[in-house]
């Protein structure tokens, strides 16, 4: 058994096992990279689901309601046409800010 010797709460000396990552840094880095990849994939899927829900909710609004929040129906069509990994809310917020700035000018 590999590891170091430690004392447990009863005072007896026991061997502490090392994890596989402690023994092999390459394996540890591979596991870390795999975990990061899975987390990124999960975040992308989650973000896509959030975008789809937002577009559905906005799509159910009337033209007047959309105008009240600074959007038009075409903005929703443009946001829906974005690639799956693009953030549609960023586009919608930018369009709203453009209109708000144009009204002030």
Short mmCIF file of N, CA and C in Angstrom, two decimals:
data_model
loop_
_atom_site.label_atom_id
_atom_site.label_comp_id
_atom_site.label_asym_id
_atom_site.label_seq_id
_atom_site.Cartn_x
_atom_site.Cartn_y
_atom_site.Cartn_z
N UNK A 1 0.84 -1.17 0.00
CA UNK A 1 0.00 0.00 0.00
C UNK A 1 0.89 1.24 0.00
N UNK A 2 0.57 2.20 -0.84
CA UNK A 2 1.34 3.43 -0.85
C UNK A 2 0.63 4.47 -0.02
N UNK A 3 1.38 5.39 0.52
CA UNK A 3 0.75 6.45 1.30
C UNK A 3 1.63 6.86 2.44
N UNK A 4 1.06 7.63 3.33
CA UNK A 4 1.80 8.11 4.48
C UNK A 4 1.15 7.56 5.73
N UNK A 5 1.88 7.59 6.81
CA UNK A 5 1.37 7.09 8.09
C UNK A 5 0.79 8.27 8.88
N UNK A 6 -0.40 8.09 9.41
CA UNK A 6 -1.03 9.12 10.23
C UNK A 6 -1.60 8.48 11.48
N UNK A 7 -1.89 9.28 12.47
CA UNK A 7 -2.52 8.78 13.70
C UNK A 7 -4.01 9.04 13.62
N UNK A 8 -4.79 8.02 13.94
CA UNK A 8 -6.24 8.22 13.97
C UNK A 8 -6.65 8.77 15.31
N UNK A 9 -7.94 8.97 15.54
CA UNK A 9 -8.41 9.61 16.78
C UNK A 9 -8.11 8.77 18.01
N UNK A 10 -7.96 7.46 17.86
CA UNK A 10 -7.64 6.60 18.99
C UNK A 10 -6.16 6.54 19.28
N UNK A 11 -5.32 7.20 18.49
CA UNK A 11 -3.89 7.23 18.72
C UNK A 11 -3.14 6.17 17.95
N UNK A 12 -3.84 5.26 17.27
CA UNK A 12 -3.15 4.21 16.52
C UNK A 12 -2.63 4.80 15.21
N UNK A 13 -1.51 4.27 14.76
CA UNK A 13 -0.92 4.72 13.50
C UNK A 13 -1.50 3.87 12.38
N UNK A 14 -2.04 4.55 11.36
CA UNK A 14 -2.62 3.85 10.22
C UNK A 14 -2.06 4.45 8.94
N UNK A 15 -2.11 3.68 7.88
CA UNK A 15 -1.63 4.16 6.59
C UNK A 15 -2.75 4.90 5.89
N UNK A 16 -2.44 6.07 5.37
CA UNK A 16 -3.42 6.86 4.61
C UNK A 16 -3.20 6.57 3.13
N UNK A 17 -4.23 6.17 2.47
CA UNK A 17 -4.12 5.86 1.03
C UNK A 17 -4.14 7.13 0.23
N UNK A 18 -3.37 7.16 -0.81
CA UNK A 18 -3.36 8.29 -1.72
C UNK A 18 -4.36 8.03 -2.82
N UNK A 19 -4.95 9.10 -3.33
CA UNK A 19 -5.87 8.95 -4.45
C UNK A 19 -5.04 8.73 -5.73
N UNK A 20 -5.69 8.25 -6.76
CA UNK A 20 -5.00 8.00 -8.03
C UNK A 20 -4.43 9.29 -8.61
N UNK A 21 -5.13 10.39 -8.38
CA UNK A 21 -4.66 11.67 -8.90
C UNK A 21 -3.37 12.13 -8.22
N UNK A 22 -3.20 11.77 -6.93
CA UNK A 22 -1.98 12.14 -6.22
C UNK A 22 -0.78 11.35 -6.73
N UNK A 23 -1.01 10.13 -7.15
CA UNK A 23 0.09 9.29 -7.62
C UNK A 23 0.45 9.59 -9.06
N UNK A 24 -0.51 10.00 -9.86
CA UNK A 24 -0.25 10.20 -11.29
C UNK A 24 -0.80 11.56 -11.71
N UNK A 25 0.07 12.56 -11.80
CA UNK A 25 -0.43 13.91 -12.15
C UNK A 25 -1.04 13.98 -13.54
N UNK A 26 -0.58 13.15 -14.45
CA UNK A 26 -1.15 13.15 -15.80
C UNK A 26 -2.60 12.66 -15.76
N UNK A 27 -2.84 11.62 -14.99
CA UNK A 27 -4.20 11.10 -14.85
C UNK A 27 -5.08 12.13 -14.16
N UNK A 28 -4.53 12.79 -13.15
CA UNK A 28 -5.28 13.83 -12.44
C UNK A 28 -5.68 14.95 -13.40
N UNK A 29 -4.75 15.40 -14.23
CA UNK A 29 -5.06 16.47 -15.20
C UNK A 29 -6.08 16.00 -16.22
N UNK A 30 -6.00 14.73 -16.63
CA UNK A 30 -6.97 14.20 -17.59
C UNK A 30 -8.37 14.19 -16.99
N UNK A 31 -8.47 13.77 -15.72
CA UNK A 31 -9.77 13.76 -15.06
C UNK A 31 -10.30 15.18 -14.90
N UNK A 32 -9.43 16.10 -14.56
CA UNK A 32 -9.85 17.50 -14.39
C UNK A 32 -10.34 18.07 -15.72
N UNK A 33 -9.63 17.77 -16.80
CA UNK A 33 -10.04 18.25 -18.12
C UNK A 33 -11.39 17.65 -18.52
N UNK A 34 -11.57 16.37 -18.24
CA UNK A 34 -12.84 15.71 -18.58
C UNK A 34 -13.98 16.31 -17.77
N UNK A 35 -13.74 16.56 -16.49
CA UNK A 35 -14.77 17.16 -15.64
C UNK A 35 -15.12 18.57 -16.13
N UNK A 36 -14.11 19.32 -16.52
CA UNK A 36 -14.37 20.67 -17.04
C UNK A 36 -15.17 20.62 -18.33
N UNK A 37 -14.87 19.66 -19.18
CA UNK A 37 -15.61 19.50 -20.44
C UNK A 37 -17.07 19.16 -20.20
N UNK A 38 -17.31 18.26 -19.26
CA UNK A 38 -18.69 17.88 -18.93
C UNK A 38 -19.44 19.08 -18.34
N UNK A 39 -18.77 19.84 -17.48
CA UNK A 39 -19.40 21.02 -16.89
C UNK A 39 -19.75 22.05 -17.95
N UNK A 40 -18.83 22.24 -18.90
CA UNK A 40 -19.08 23.20 -19.99
C UNK A 40 -20.26 22.75 -20.85
N UNK A 41 -20.32 21.46 -21.14
CA UNK A 41 -21.42 20.92 -21.93
C UNK A 41 -22.75 21.10 -21.19
N UNK A 42 -22.75 20.80 -19.90
CA UNK A 42 -23.97 20.95 -19.11
C UNK A 42 -24.41 22.41 -19.06
N UNK A 43 -23.45 23.31 -18.92
CA UNK A 43 -23.79 24.74 -18.89
C UNK A 43 -24.37 25.19 -20.22
N UNK A 44 -23.81 24.69 -21.33
CA UNK A 44 -24.32 25.04 -22.65
C UNK A 44 -25.74 24.54 -22.87
N UNK A 45 -26.01 23.32 -22.45
CA UNK A 45 -27.35 22.75 -22.58
C UNK A 45 -28.32 23.55 -21.72
N UNK A 46 -27.88 23.88 -20.51
CA UNK A 46 -28.74 24.66 -19.62
C UNK A 46 -29.02 26.04 -20.20
N UNK A 47 -27.99 26.69 -20.74
CA UNK A 47 -28.16 28.03 -21.32
C UNK A 47 -29.11 27.97 -22.53
N UNK A 48 -28.98 26.93 -23.34
CA UNK A 48 -29.87 26.77 -24.50
C UNK A 48 -31.32 26.59 -24.05
N UNK A 49 -31.52 25.85 -22.98
CA UNK A 49 -32.87 25.64 -22.46
C UNK A 49 -33.46 26.94 -21.93
N UNK A 50 -32.63 27.72 -21.26
CA UNK A 50 -33.09 29.02 -20.75
C UNK A 50 -33.46 29.94 -21.91
N UNK A 51 -32.60 29.99 -22.94
CA UNK A 51 -32.89 30.82 -24.11
C UNK A 51 -34.19 30.42 -24.78
N UNK A 52 -34.40 29.11 -24.93
CA UNK A 52 -35.63 28.63 -25.56
C UNK A 52 -36.86 29.03 -24.75
N UNK A 53 -36.76 28.93 -23.43
CA UNK A 53 -37.89 29.29 -22.57
C UNK A 53 -38.18 30.79 -22.66
N UNK A 54 -37.14 31.60 -22.67
CA UNK A 54 -37.32 33.06 -22.78
C UNK A 54 -37.97 33.41 -24.11
N UNK A 55 -37.50 32.81 -25.20
CA UNK A 55 -38.09 33.10 -26.51
C UNK A 55 -39.55 32.66 -26.59
N UNK A 56 -39.88 31.53 -25.96
CA UNK A 56 -41.29 31.08 -25.92
C UNK A 56 -42.15 32.08 -25.17
N UNK A 57 -41.65 32.55 -24.03
CA UNK A 57 -42.42 33.49 -23.23
C UNK A 57 -42.59 34.83 -23.96
N UNK A 58 -41.53 35.31 -24.58
CA UNK A 58 -41.63 36.55 -25.34
C UNK A 58 -42.52 36.38 -26.57
N UNK A 59 -42.46 35.21 -27.19
CA UNK A 59 -43.28 34.94 -28.36
C UNK A 59 -44.76 34.95 -28.05
N UNK A 60 -45.12 34.66 -26.81
CA UNK A 60 -46.53 34.64 -26.41
C UNK A 60 -47.06 36.05 -26.13
N UNK A 61 -46.17 37.04 -26.09
CA UNK A 61 -46.60 38.42 -25.81
C UNK A 61 -47.20 39.08 -27.05
N UNK A 62 -48.04 40.06 -26.79
CA UNK A 62 -48.63 40.83 -27.90
C UNK A 62 -47.61 41.86 -28.39
N UNK A 63 -47.91 42.46 -29.53
CA UNK A 63 -47.03 43.50 -30.08
C UNK A 63 -46.89 44.65 -29.10
N UNK A 64 -47.98 45.00 -28.44
CA UNK A 64 -47.96 46.10 -27.48
C UNK A 64 -47.06 45.78 -26.28
N UNK A 65 -47.16 44.55 -25.78
CA UNK A 65 -46.32 44.15 -24.65
C UNK A 65 -44.84 44.16 -25.03
N UNK A 66 -44.54 43.69 -26.24
CA UNK A 66 -43.16 43.71 -26.71
C UNK A 66 -42.66 45.15 -26.82
N UNK A 67 -43.52 46.03 -27.35
CA UNK A 67 -43.13 47.43 -27.50
C UNK A 67 -42.87 48.07 -26.13
N UNK A 68 -43.65 47.68 -25.13
CA UNK A 68 -43.47 48.21 -23.79
C UNK A 68 -42.08 47.88 -23.22
N UNK A 69 -41.53 46.75 -23.60
CA UNK A 69 -40.20 46.39 -23.11
C UNK A 69 -39.11 46.70 -24.13
N UNK A 70 -39.49 47.41 -25.20
CA UNK A 70 -38.49 47.89 -26.16
C UNK A 70 -38.11 46.91 -27.25
N UNK A 71 -38.97 45.95 -27.54
CA UNK A 71 -38.69 44.95 -28.58
C UNK A 71 -39.78 44.95 -29.64
N UNK A 72 -39.46 44.37 -30.77
CA UNK A 72 -40.45 44.12 -31.82
C UNK A 72 -40.38 42.63 -32.16
N UNK A 73 -41.38 42.14 -32.82
CA UNK A 73 -41.45 40.71 -33.14
C UNK A 73 -40.23 40.24 -33.94
N UNK A 74 -39.72 41.09 -34.83
CA UNK A 74 -38.56 40.70 -35.63
C UNK A 74 -37.34 40.41 -34.76
N UNK A 75 -37.22 41.09 -33.63
CA UNK A 75 -36.11 40.81 -32.71
C UNK A 75 -36.17 39.37 -32.23
N UNK A 76 -37.36 38.87 -31.97
CA UNK A 76 -37.52 37.49 -31.53
C UNK A 76 -37.12 36.52 -32.63
N UNK A 77 -37.52 36.84 -33.87
CA UNK A 77 -37.15 35.98 -35.00
C UNK A 77 -35.64 35.96 -35.19
N UNK A 78 -35.01 37.12 -35.04
CA UNK A 78 -33.55 37.20 -35.18
C UNK A 78 -32.86 36.42 -34.07
N UNK A 79 -33.37 36.52 -32.86
CA UNK A 79 -32.78 35.80 -31.73
C UNK A 79 -32.94 34.29 -31.90
N UNK A 80 -34.08 33.88 -32.42
CA UNK A 80 -34.31 32.45 -32.63
C UNK A 80 -33.42 31.89 -33.75
N UNK A 81 -33.00 32.75 -34.67
CA UNK A 81 -32.17 32.30 -35.79
C UNK A 81 -30.69 32.17 -35.42
N UNK A 82 -30.32 32.61 -34.22
CA UNK A 82 -28.93 32.49 -33.79
C UNK A 82 -28.54 31.03 -33.63
N UNK A 83 -27.24 30.78 -33.68
CA UNK A 83 -26.75 29.42 -33.43
C UNK A 83 -27.11 29.00 -32.02
N UNK A 84 -27.14 27.70 -31.79
CA UNK A 84 -27.55 27.16 -30.50
C UNK A 84 -26.63 27.63 -29.37
N UNK A 85 -25.34 27.82 -29.65
CA UNK A 85 -24.42 28.21 -28.58
C UNK A 85 -24.32 29.72 -28.38
N UNK A 86 -25.03 30.51 -29.20
CA UNK A 86 -25.07 31.96 -28.99
C UNK A 86 -26.17 32.31 -27.99
N UNK A 87 -25.98 33.40 -27.29
CA UNK A 87 -26.93 33.81 -26.26
C UNK A 87 -27.94 34.78 -26.85
N UNK A 88 -29.18 34.34 -26.98
CA UNK A 88 -30.22 35.18 -27.59
C UNK A 88 -30.59 36.37 -26.70
N UNK A 89 -30.45 36.23 -25.40
CA UNK A 89 -30.80 37.35 -24.52
C UNK A 89 -29.86 38.53 -24.72
N UNK A 90 -28.60 38.24 -25.05
CA UNK A 90 -27.65 39.32 -25.31
C UNK A 90 -28.09 40.13 -26.52
N UNK A 91 -28.54 39.46 -27.57
CA UNK A 91 -29.03 40.15 -28.77
C UNK A 91 -30.27 40.98 -28.43
N UNK A 92 -31.19 40.41 -27.69
CA UNK A 92 -32.42 41.13 -27.35
C UNK A 92 -32.13 42.36 -26.50
N UNK A 93 -31.25 42.24 -25.55
CA UNK A 93 -30.89 43.39 -24.72
C UNK A 93 -30.19 44.47 -25.54
N UNK A 94 -29.34 44.06 -26.47
CA UNK A 94 -28.65 45.04 -27.32
C UNK A 94 -29.64 45.79 -28.21
N UNK A 95 -30.60 45.08 -28.77
CA UNK A 95 -31.62 45.74 -29.61
C UNK A 95 -32.42 46.74 -28.79
N UNK A 96 -32.79 46.34 -27.58
CA UNK A 96 -33.56 47.24 -26.71
C UNK A 96 -32.76 48.49 -26.38
N UNK A 97 -31.48 48.32 -26.08
CA UNK A 97 -30.63 49.47 -25.76
C UNK A 97 -30.44 50.38 -26.97
N UNK A 98 -30.34 49.80 -28.17
CA UNK A 98 -30.22 50.60 -29.39
C UNK A 98 -31.44 51.49 -29.56
N UNK A 99 -32.62 50.93 -29.37
CA UNK A 99 -33.84 51.70 -29.51
C UNK A 99 -33.95 52.78 -28.44
N UNK A 100 -33.55 52.44 -27.24
CA UNK A 100 -33.60 53.40 -26.14
C UNK A 100 -32.66 54.58 -26.43
N UNK A 101 -31.46 54.29 -26.94
CA UNK A 101 -30.50 55.34 -27.28
C UNK A 101 -31.00 56.20 -28.44
N UNK A 102 -31.67 55.57 -29.39
CA UNK A 102 -32.21 56.31 -30.54
C UNK A 102 -33.32 57.27 -30.11
N UNK A 103 -34.12 56.86 -29.13
CA UNK A 103 -35.19 57.74 -28.64
C UNK A 103 -34.62 58.97 -27.92
N UNK A 104 -33.51 58.77 -27.22
CA UNK A 104 -32.88 59.87 -26.49
C UNK A 104 -32.21 60.87 -27.42
N UNK A 105 -31.76 60.42 -28.57
CA UNK A 105 -31.01 61.30 -29.49
C UNK A 105 -31.91 62.24 -30.23
#
